[in-house]
Coordinates of C-alpha atoms in Angstrom, one line a residue:
M1 CA 0.0 0.0 0.0
N2 CA 1.4 3.4 -1.0
K3 CA 1.3 6.2 1.4
H4 CA -0.4 9.4 0.2
P5 CA 1.9 12.4 0.1
K6 CA 0.3 15.2 2.0
N7 CA 1.8 18.4 0.8
M8 CA 0.4 21.8 0.0
S9 CA 1.8 21.8 -3.5
A10 CA -1.2 19.8 -4.8
V11 CA -3.7 22.2 -3.3
S12 CA -1.8 25.2 -4.6
Q13 CA -1.7 23.6 -8.1
I14 CA -5.4 23.1 -8.1
T15 CA -6.1 26.7 -7.1
E16 CA -3.7 28.0 -9.6
D17 CA -5.2 25.9 -12.4
I18 CA -8.7 27.2 -11.6
I19 CA -7.8 30.9 -11.2
I20 CA -4.9 31.5 -13.5
K21 CA -5.9 29.1 -16.3
S22 CA -5.6 31.1 -19.5
E23 CA -7.7 30.9 -22.6
E24 CA -4.7 29.6 -24.7
N25 CA -4.4 26.5 -22.5
E26 CA -8.0 25.6 -22.8
E27 CA -8.4 22.1 -24.2
R28 CA -11.6 22.8 -26.1
E29 CA -13.0 26.0 -27.6
E30 CA -15.9 27.9 -26.1
Q31 CA -19.2 27.0 -27.6
D32 CA -21.0 29.5 -29.7
T33 CA -24.0 30.5 -27.5
S34 CA -25.8 32.2 -30.3
L35 CA -26.4 28.8 -32.1
I36 CA -28.6 25.9 -31.2
L37 CA -26.3 23.0 -30.6
D38 CA -26.6 19.3 -30.1
N39 CA -26.7 17.8 -26.6
Q40 CA -27.6 21.0 -24.9
Y41 CA -30.6 22.3 -23.0
I42 CA -33.0 24.9 -24.6
F43 CA -36.2 26.5 -23.5
I44 CA -39.1 26.3 -26.0
Q45 CA -41.9 28.9 -25.8
L46 CA -45.2 27.4 -26.8
P47 CA -48.1 29.2 -28.5
S48 CA -49.9 29.2 -25.2
G49 CA -47.1 31.2 -23.6
N50 CA -45.8 28.3 -21.5
I51 CA -42.2 27.2 -21.4
K52 CA -40.9 23.7 -22.0
V53 CA -37.3 22.5 -21.2
V54 CA -35.8 20.2 -23.8
K55 CA -32.4 18.6 -24.1
L56 CA -31.7 18.3 -27.9
Q57 CA -30.3 15.1 -29.3
K58 CA -29.5 14.5 -33.0
D59 CA -31.9 12.4 -35.0
T60 CA -34.7 12.5 -32.5
N61 CA -38.2 13.8 -32.4
V62 CA -39.3 16.6 -29.9
S63 CA -42.9 16.4 -28.8
L64 CA -44.7 19.7 -27.9
G65 CA -48.0 18.0 -26.8
K66 CA -51.1 19.2 -28.7
F67 CA -49.0 21.6 -30.7
G68 CA -47.2 18.9 -32.6
T69 CA -43.9 17.1 -33.0
F70 CA -40.8 18.2 -34.9
H71 CA -37.5 16.7 -35.9
S72 CA -34.5 18.0 -33.8
N73 CA -32.2 18.3 -36.8
G74 CA -34.5 21.0 -38.2
I75 CA -33.3 23.6 -35.6
I76 CA -29.8 22.3 -34.7
G77 CA -27.1 24.6 -36.0
R78 CA -29.6 27.5 -36.4
P79 CA -29.4 30.7 -34.4
F80 CA -31.7 31.6 -31.5
G81 CA -34.3 34.3 -31.9
H82 CA -36.3 32.8 -34.8
S83 CA -39.8 31.3 -34.6
Y84 CA -40.6 28.0 -36.3
E85 CA -43.8 26.5 -37.5
I86 CA -44.4 22.7 -37.6
Y87 CA -45.8 21.3 -40.9
D88 CA -46.0 17.9 -42.6
N89 CA -43.7 15.0 -41.6
Y90 CA -42.3 16.7 -38.5
Q91 CA -40.6 19.4 -40.5
V92 CA -40.1 23.1 -39.4
K93 CA -39.7 26.4 -41.2
V94 CA -38.9 29.9 -40.1
I95 CA -41.9 32.2 -40.0
K96 CA -42.1 36.0 -40.2
N97 CA -42.4 37.7 -36.9
V98 CA -45.9 39.1 -36.8
A99 CA -45.6 40.5 -33.3
F100 CA -45.0 44.0 -34.5
Y101 CA -47.8 45.8 -36.5
E102 CA -49.4 49.1 -36.8
V103 CA -52.8 49.6 -35.1
D104 CA -55.3 51.3 -37.4
E105 CA -57.5 54.0 -36.0
T106 CA -61.2 53.1 -36.4
D107 CA -64.6 54.2 -35.1
A108 CA -65.6 50.7 -34.3
N109 CA -66.5 49.7 -30.7
N110 CA -67.6 46.7 -28.8
K111 CA -71.0 48.1 -27.9
E112 CA -73.0 45.7 -30.1
I113 CA -70.7 42.7 -29.6
L114 CA -72.4 39.8 -27.7
D115 CA -71.0 36.4 -26.8
D116 CA -72.9 34.5 -29.4
P117 CA -71.2 31.2 -30.7
S118 CA -73.6 31.2 -33.7
K119 CA -71.7 34.1 -35.2
Q120 CA -68.8 31.7 -36.0
K121 CA -69.8 29.9 -39.2
L122 CA -67.1 27.2 -38.9
S123 CA -68.2 24.4 -36.6
Y124 CA -66.0 22.4 -34.3
Q125 CA -66.1 19.4 -36.6
E126 CA -65.0 21.5 -39.6
I127 CA -62.1 22.9 -37.7
E128 CA -60.9 19.4 -36.6
K129 CA -61.2 18.3 -40.2
L130 CA -59.0 21.2 -41.3
K131 CA -56.4 20.2 -38.7
K132 CA -56.4 16.6 -39.9
Q133 CA -55.8 17.8 -43.5
G134 CA -52.5 19.3 -42.3
L135 CA -53.6 22.9 -42.8
E136 CA -51.2 25.3 -41.2
G137 CA -52.3 27.1 -38.0
Q138 CA -52.3 30.6 -39.6
D139 CA -54.6 29.3 -42.4
I140 CA -57.0 27.8 -39.9
I141 CA -57.1 31.1 -38.0
K142 CA -57.6 33.0 -41.2
K143 CA -60.6 30.9 -42.1
M144 CA -62.1 31.4 -38.6
V145 CA -61.7 35.2 -39.0
E146 CA -63.4 35.1 -42.4
G147 CA -66.2 32.9 -40.9
H148 CA -66.9 35.3 -38.0
S149 CA -69.8 37.5 -38.9
A150 CA -69.1 40.2 -36.3
F151 CA -65.4 40.4 -36.6
D152 CA -65.5 43.7 -38.5
Q153 CA -67.5 45.3 -35.7
K154 CA -64.7 44.7 -33.2
T155 CA -62.1 47.3 -32.4
E156 CA -58.5 46.8 -33.4
Y157 CA -57.6 45.8 -29.9
S158 CA -60.4 43.3 -29.7
K159 CA -59.4 41.8 -33.0
A160 CA -55.8 41.4 -31.8
K161 CA -57.0 39.6 -28.6
Y162 CA -59.3 37.3 -30.7
I163 CA -56.5 36.3 -33.0
K164 CA -54.1 35.8 -30.0
R165 CA -56.6 33.4 -28.3
K166 CA -56.9 31.4 -31.5
E167 CA -53.2 31.3 -32.0
A168 CA -52.7 29.9 -28.5
K169 CA -55.2 27.1 -29.4
F170 CA -54.5 26.3 -33.1
S171 CA -51.1 27.7 -33.9
R172 CA -48.1 25.3 -34.2
V173 CA -45.4 28.0 -33.9
F174 CA -42.7 27.7 -31.2
T175 CA -39.7 29.8 -30.4
P176 CA -36.4 28.3 -29.0
I177 CA -34.9 30.5 -26.2
N178 CA -31.3 30.6 -25.3
P179 CA -30.8 29.6 -21.6
T180 CA -29.6 32.7 -19.7
L181 CA -29.7 33.6 -16.1
Y182 CA -32.9 35.6 -16.7
S183 CA -34.7 32.9 -18.8
V184 CA -33.8 30.2 -16.3
W185 CA -35.0 32.3 -13.4
E186 CA -38.2 33.1 -15.3
Y187 CA -38.9 29.4 -15.9
F188 CA -38.5 28.3 -12.3
F189 CA -40.2 31.4 -10.8
S190 CA -43.3 30.9 -12.9
K191 CA -43.3 27.1 -12.4
N192 CA -42.5 26.8 -8.7
P193 CA -41.2 29.9 -7.0
G194 CA -40.8 28.0 -3.7
K195 CA -37.9 26.0 -5.1
I196 CA -35.8 29.2 -5.5
R197 CA -37.1 30.5 -2.2
D198 CA -39.3 33.2 -4.0
M199 CA -36.2 35.1 -5.1
R200 CA -37.0 37.7 -7.8
I201 CA -34.6 38.6 -10.6
D202 CA -34.1 42.1 -9.3
T203 CA -33.2 40.7 -5.8
L204 CA -30.7 38.3 -7.4
S205 CA -29.1 41.2 -9.4
Q206 CA -28.7 43.2 -6.2
I207 CA -27.1 40.2 -4.5
L208 CA -24.5 39.9 -7.2
S209 CA -23.9 43.6 -7.2
L210 CA -23.6 44.1 -3.5
A211 CA -21.3 41.0 -3.3
N212 CA -19.0 42.6 -5.9
V213 CA -18.8 39.3 -7.9
R214 CA -16.2 39.6 -10.6
A215 CA -13.4 37.6 -12.3
Y216 CA -10.5 36.4 -10.2
T217 CA -12.4 36.3 -6.9
K218 CA -13.1 33.6 -4.4
M219 CA -16.7 33.5 -3.3
L220 CA -18.2 31.5 -0.4
V221 CA -21.9 30.7 -1.0
V222 CA -24.6 28.9 1.1
D223 CA -27.3 28.3 -1.5
D224 CA -30.6 26.6 -0.9
T225 CA -32.3 28.0 -4.1
Q226 CA -31.6 25.0 -6.3
G227 CA -28.3 26.6 -7.4
L228 CA -29.8 29.9 -8.7
V229 CA -27.3 32.0 -6.7
I230 CA -24.4 29.7 -7.6
T231 CA -25.4 29.9 -11.2
G232 CA -25.3 33.7 -11.1
V233 CA -21.9 33.8 -9.5
M234 CA -20.5 31.2 -12.0
E235 CA -21.8 33.2 -14.9
R236 CA -20.1 36.4 -13.6
L237 CA -16.8 34.7 -12.9
G238 CA -16.7 33.2 -16.4
G239 CA -14.3 30.5 -15.3
Y240 CA -11.8 32.9 -13.7
G241 CA -12.1 32.4 -10.0
I242 CA -13.6 30.0 -7.4
V243 CA -17.1 29.7 -6.0
L244 CA -17.3 27.3 -3.0
G245 CA -20.8 26.1 -2.3
I246 CA -21.8 24.7 1.1
H247 CA -24.8 22.3 1.0
D248 CA -26.8 19.8 3.0
G249 CA -26.3 16.0 2.6
E250 CA -23.6 14.2 0.8
N251 CA -24.4 15.6 -2.7
H252 CA -25.4 19.1 -3.7
N253 CA -28.7 20.0 -5.3
Y254 CA -27.6 22.7 -7.7
D255 CA -30.1 21.6 -10.4
I256 CA -30.2 25.0 -12.2
V257 CA -26.5 24.9 -13.1
R258 CA -27.0 22.1 -15.7
Y259 CA -29.6 24.2 -17.7
M260 CA -27.0 26.9 -18.4
N261 CA -24.9 24.8 -20.8
F262 CA -21.7 26.1 -19.1
S263 CA -18.4 25.1 -20.7
K264 CA -15.9 22.9 -18.8
K265 CA -13.8 25.9 -17.9
I266 CA -16.8 27.5 -16.0
H267 CA -17.8 24.2 -14.5
D268 CA -14.3 23.7 -13.0
S269 CA -14.7 26.9 -11.0
L270 CA -17.4 25.3 -8.8
L271 CA -16.3 23.5 -5.7
T272 CA -18.7 22.0 -3.2
L273 CA -18.6 20.8 0.4
S274 CA -21.2 19.5 2.8
W275 CA -21.8 21.1 6.2
Q276 CA -20.3 18.0 7.8
Q277 CA -17.1 18.4 5.8
V278 CA -16.7 22.1 6.8
F279 CA -15.8 21.4 10.4
K280 CA -12.1 20.6 11.2
E281 CA -13.2 18.2 13.9
E282 CA -14.7 15.9 11.2
I283 CA -11.7 13.8 10.2
Q284 CA -11.7 12.5 6.7
A285 CA -11.2 8.7 6.5
P286 CA -7.8 7.9 4.9
F287 CA -7.9 6.5 1.4
N288 CA -6.5 3.1 0.6
Y289 CA -4.1 3.6 -2.3
Q290 CA -3.6 0.6 -4.5
D291 CA -1.5 -0.5 -7.4
E292 CA -3.7 0.3 -10.4
S293 CA -2.0 -2.2 -12.6
T294 CA -3.2 -5.1 -10.5
L295 CA -6.9 -4.1 -10.8
S296 CA -9.4 -5.4 -13.3
E297 CA -11.1 -3.0 -15.6
K298 CA -14.3 -2.9 -13.6
D299 CA -12.5 -2.5 -10.3
L300 CA -10.2 0.1 -11.7
K301 CA -13.1 2.3 -12.8
Y302 CA -14.7 2.1 -9.3
Y303 CA -11.3 2.7 -7.7
L304 CA -10.5 5.8 -9.8
R305 CA -13.9 7.3 -9.1
R306 CA -13.4 6.9 -5.3
K307 CA -9.9 8.3 -5.6
V308 CA -11.0 11.4 -7.5
N309 CA -13.8 12.0 -5.0
Y310 CA -11.5 11.6 -2.0
E311 CA -8.9 14.0 -3.4
R312 CA -11.5 16.5 -4.4
I313 CA -12.9 16.7 -0.9
R314 CA -9.4 16.8 0.7
D315 CA -8.2 19.7 -1.5
T316 CA -11.5 21.6 -1.3
R317 CA -11.3 21.5 2.5
E318 CA -7.8 22.8 2.4
I319 CA -8.9 25.7 0.2
L320 CA -11.7 26.6 2.6
W321 CA -9.6 26.4 5.7
R322 CA -6.9 28.7 4.2
G323 CA -9.7 31.3 4.0
E324 CA -9.1 34.7 2.3
F325 CA -12.5 34.6 0.5
D326 CA -13.7 37.8 -1.1
G327 CA -17.3 37.6 0.1
L328 CA -20.0 35.5 1.7
I329 CA -23.5 35.1 0.2
V330 CA -26.2 33.3 2.2
A331 CA -29.6 32.2 0.9
S332 CA -30.5 29.4 3.3
Q333 CA -33.3 28.1 5.4
Y334 CA -31.1 28.0 8.5
Q335 CA -30.6 30.8 11.0
P336 CA -28.0 33.3 9.7
E337 CA -26.3 33.7 13.0
S338 CA -25.1 30.1 13.1
I339 CA -23.9 30.3 9.5
L340 CA -21.9 33.5 10.3
E341 CA -20.3 32.0 13.3
T342 CA -19.1 29.0 11.3
L343 CA -17.9 30.7 8.0
M344 CA -16.8 34.2 9.0
P345 CA -13.3 33.1 10.0
Y346 CA -12.7 32.2 6.3
V347 CA -13.7 35.6 4.9
S348 CA -11.1 38.3 4.5
G349 CA -11.4 41.8 6.0
S350 CA -13.3 44.6 4.2
R351 CA -15.3 42.1 2.3
P352 CA -19.1 42.1 1.7
I353 CA -21.6 39.8 3.6
I354 CA -25.0 39.3 1.9
I355 CA -27.8 37.4 3.5
Y356 CA -31.2 36.8 1.7
H357 CA -34.4 35.7 3.3
I358 CA -38.1 36.0 2.3
N359 CA -39.0 37.0 5.8
K360 CA -37.8 40.2 7.4
E361 CA -38.1 39.0 11.0
V362 CA -35.3 36.4 10.4
L363 CA -32.9 39.1 9.2
I364 CA -33.8 41.5 12.0
N365 CA -32.3 39.0 14.5
A366 CA -29.2 38.6 12.3
C367 CA -28.9 42.4 12.0
V368 CA -29.0 42.8 15.8
Y369 CA -26.3 40.1 16.1
M370 CA -24.2 42.0 13.6
K371 CA -24.6 45.3 15.5
I372 CA -23.6 43.8 18.8
S373 CA -20.6 42.1 17.3
K374 CA -17.4 44.1 16.5
K375 CA -16.8 42.2 13.3
F376 CA -19.4 43.9 11.1
L377 CA -19.6 47.4 9.8
N378 CA -22.8 49.2 8.8
P379 CA -25.4 46.3 8.6
Q380 CA -28.5 47.3 6.7
I381 CA -31.7 45.6 5.7
T382 CA -33.2 46.6 2.3
E383 CA -36.2 45.6 0.2
S384 CA -36.5 45.8 -3.5
W385 CA -39.6 46.4 -5.6
L386 CA -40.2 45.5 -9.2
R387 CA -43.3 46.2 -11.3
Q388 CA -43.7 44.8 -14.8
Y389 CA -45.5 46.7 -17.6
Q390 CA -47.3 45.6 -20.7
V391 CA -45.9 47.6 -23.6
L392 CA -48.2 47.5 -26.6
P393 CA -49.3 50.3 -29.0
G394 CA -52.1 52.2 -27.1
R395 CA -52.1 49.6 -24.3
I396 CA -49.3 50.4 -21.9
H397 CA -50.2 49.6 -18.3
P398 CA -48.8 47.8 -15.3
S399 CA -49.2 44.0 -15.2
M400 CA -52.4 42.9 -13.6
S401 CA -50.7 40.2 -11.6
T402 CA -47.3 40.5 -9.9
S403 CA -45.5 39.2 -6.9
G404 CA -46.1 40.9 -3.6
G405 CA -42.5 41.0 -2.6
G406 CA -39.0 40.0 -3.6
G407 CA -37.6 39.2 -0.2
Y408 CA -35.2 41.1 2.0
L409 CA -31.4 41.6 1.9
L410 CA -29.1 42.1 4.9
H411 CA -25.7 43.4 3.8
A412 CA -22.6 44.5 5.8
T413 CA -18.9 44.6 5.6
H414 CA -16.7 42.2 7.5
I415 CA -14.0 43.6 9.7
V416 CA -10.9 41.8 11.0
I417 CA -9.8 43.0 14.4
N418 CA -6.1 42.9 15.4
E419 CA -6.2 41.8 19.1
S420 CA -2.6 42.7 19.6
L421 CA -3.2 46.5 19.1
P422 CA -5.0 48.7 21.7
T423 CA -8.6 49.4 20.9
P424 CA -9.0 53.1 20.0
I425 CA -11.4 55.1 22.1
P426 CA -13.8 57.4 20.3
S427 CA -13.6 61.1 21.1
Y428 CA -17.1 61.3 22.5
M429 CA -16.2 58.5 24.9
K430 CA -13.1 60.5 26.1
Q431 CA -15.2 63.6 26.7
K432 CA -17.8 61.5 28.7
D433 CA -15.0 60.0 30.9
T434 CA -13.5 63.5 31.5
L435 CA -16.9 64.9 32.7
E436 CA -17.5 61.9 34.9
E437 CA -14.1 62.4 36.6
L438 CA -14.8 66.1 37.1
N439 CA -18.1 65.4 38.7
K440 CA -16.5 63.0 41.2
S441 CA -13.6 65.4 42.2
D442 CA -13.6 67.6 45.4
F443 CA -12.9 70.7 43.4
C444 CA -16.1 70.3 41.5
N445 CA -18.0 69.6 44.7
N446 CA -16.6 72.8 46.4
N447 CA -17.3 74.9 43.3
S448 CA -20.9 73.7 43.2
I449 CA -21.3 74.7 46.9
D450 CA -19.9 78.1 46.3
E451 CA -22.1 78.5 43.3
T452 CA -25.2 77.6 45.4
V453 CA -24.3 80.2 48.0
K454 CA -23.8 82.9 45.4
I455 CA -27.1 82.0 43.8
E456 CA -28.9 82.2 47.2
S457 CA -27.3 85.6 48.0
L458 CA -28.2 86.9 44.6
D459 CA -31.8 85.9 45.1
Q460 CA -31.9 87.7 48.5
N461 CA -30.5 90.9 46.9
V462 CA -33.1 90.8 44.1
T463 CA -35.8 90.3 46.7
S464 CA -34.6 93.3 48.8
E465 CA -34.4 95.5 45.7
N466 CA -37.9 94.6 44.7
H467 CA -39.0 95.4 48.3
L468 CA -37.5 98.9 48.1
V469 CA -39.0 99.6 44.7
N470 CA -42.4 98.6 45.9
S471 CA -42.1 100.9 49.1
E472 CA -41.2 104.0 47.1
E473 CA -44.1 103.4 44.7
L474 CA -46.5 103.1 47.6
Q475 CA -45.2 106.4 49.2
E476 CA -45.5 108.3 45.9
A477 CA -49.1 107.1 45.4
E478 CA -50.0 108.2 49.0
N479 CA -48.6 111.7 48.4
K480 CA -50.7 112.1 45.2
R481 CA -53.8 111.1 47.1
I482 CA -53.2 113.7 49.8
K483 CA -52.8 116.5 47.2
L484 CA -56.0 115.7 45.5
E485 CA -57.9 115.9 48.8

């Protein structure tokens, strides 16, 4: 059995490979994100407005439910941004974007419009027959418009709404969307916001901005949002830097990361550890190194997998314990105070601390903890507000349905205190101590007694003067009375 060499050179080499790896030494070129490529995730916007996630594979069919099925080779290699329509034999073709049009001014109104199905000449059976004949969705909608007896009486806005409803039902047009941080967030937020802890995109952007995430930085992240925060940090690093994620259990649940189609260079910047592996008291079991030449092919594959996992955990723990991280981001279900006590020793001084939570009360306790501690500067709790607008010709107004809140952020600056230096005393504290000493001195007490005596004598003098003035006035008044008599 070979002994494992424990030296810091291996750890340093891994850190150097992750941070200083240049673009010239990259083994494979960066993928062109503007093109739809094989073996990658894409988002498909359906005519109904819903989003479907698909992993494209060559020579396969992609089903869109009631909207039809198309062959994947029809869109692979084409750029994002186009809309496609499905026609015979699972084929697709690019269609003209009809979303932009001029609204004509008319005198029509909806006063005489009633909800009467009899005004549609085409029956349900006739429409189904047209669909079976392979007629395109736009042609079916055109026939329905021609068969509507009251269509001309509608306003231009009502006509657009009518056509939009029919397109959502009969159109076979879909639009591939490039996975970006915004599109991935939009998909998860509309589908199940609880998975990402109800985090809005404006809140996420503030987290990345306040944390000062940029290339060649080391970020420490506690992420319970399915990897949404981790994904945002990885995208900003671009493969130049380290993001260390702390998670529950043996394996992380950063599901959102895989939808971004990151290159190997960006994936290598992500390191993970479980909470159990963070503590130094938890000793890692030693690995049994063996001679690889004596192992069978099956045993060798299993052995190499365990070896890589062991060395990954060992080196990642060393990177964490060496500290010097450039920031801490927390979006967790646990109490922030316990997380701060555990991870703050690994964060450098003058670095940002960002904590997200959907409830303000949780952050209030953490804010009080920060203000009592000497390790945090200027802790603040902020709340963001976002309102979406519908922007259409003549119909610009706020969205009728929106989220009530985007959560709260607690941000502060970490301070490293040098215990060997004397703690400076603020000037106002010095003045306070001086006044207290003067109040306690005999000189101050004697002066206060003298001042009291002076004040009492002054009061007596004022009283006597008032008495004299009053006596003279009385005598003068008495003399005037005598003269009048």
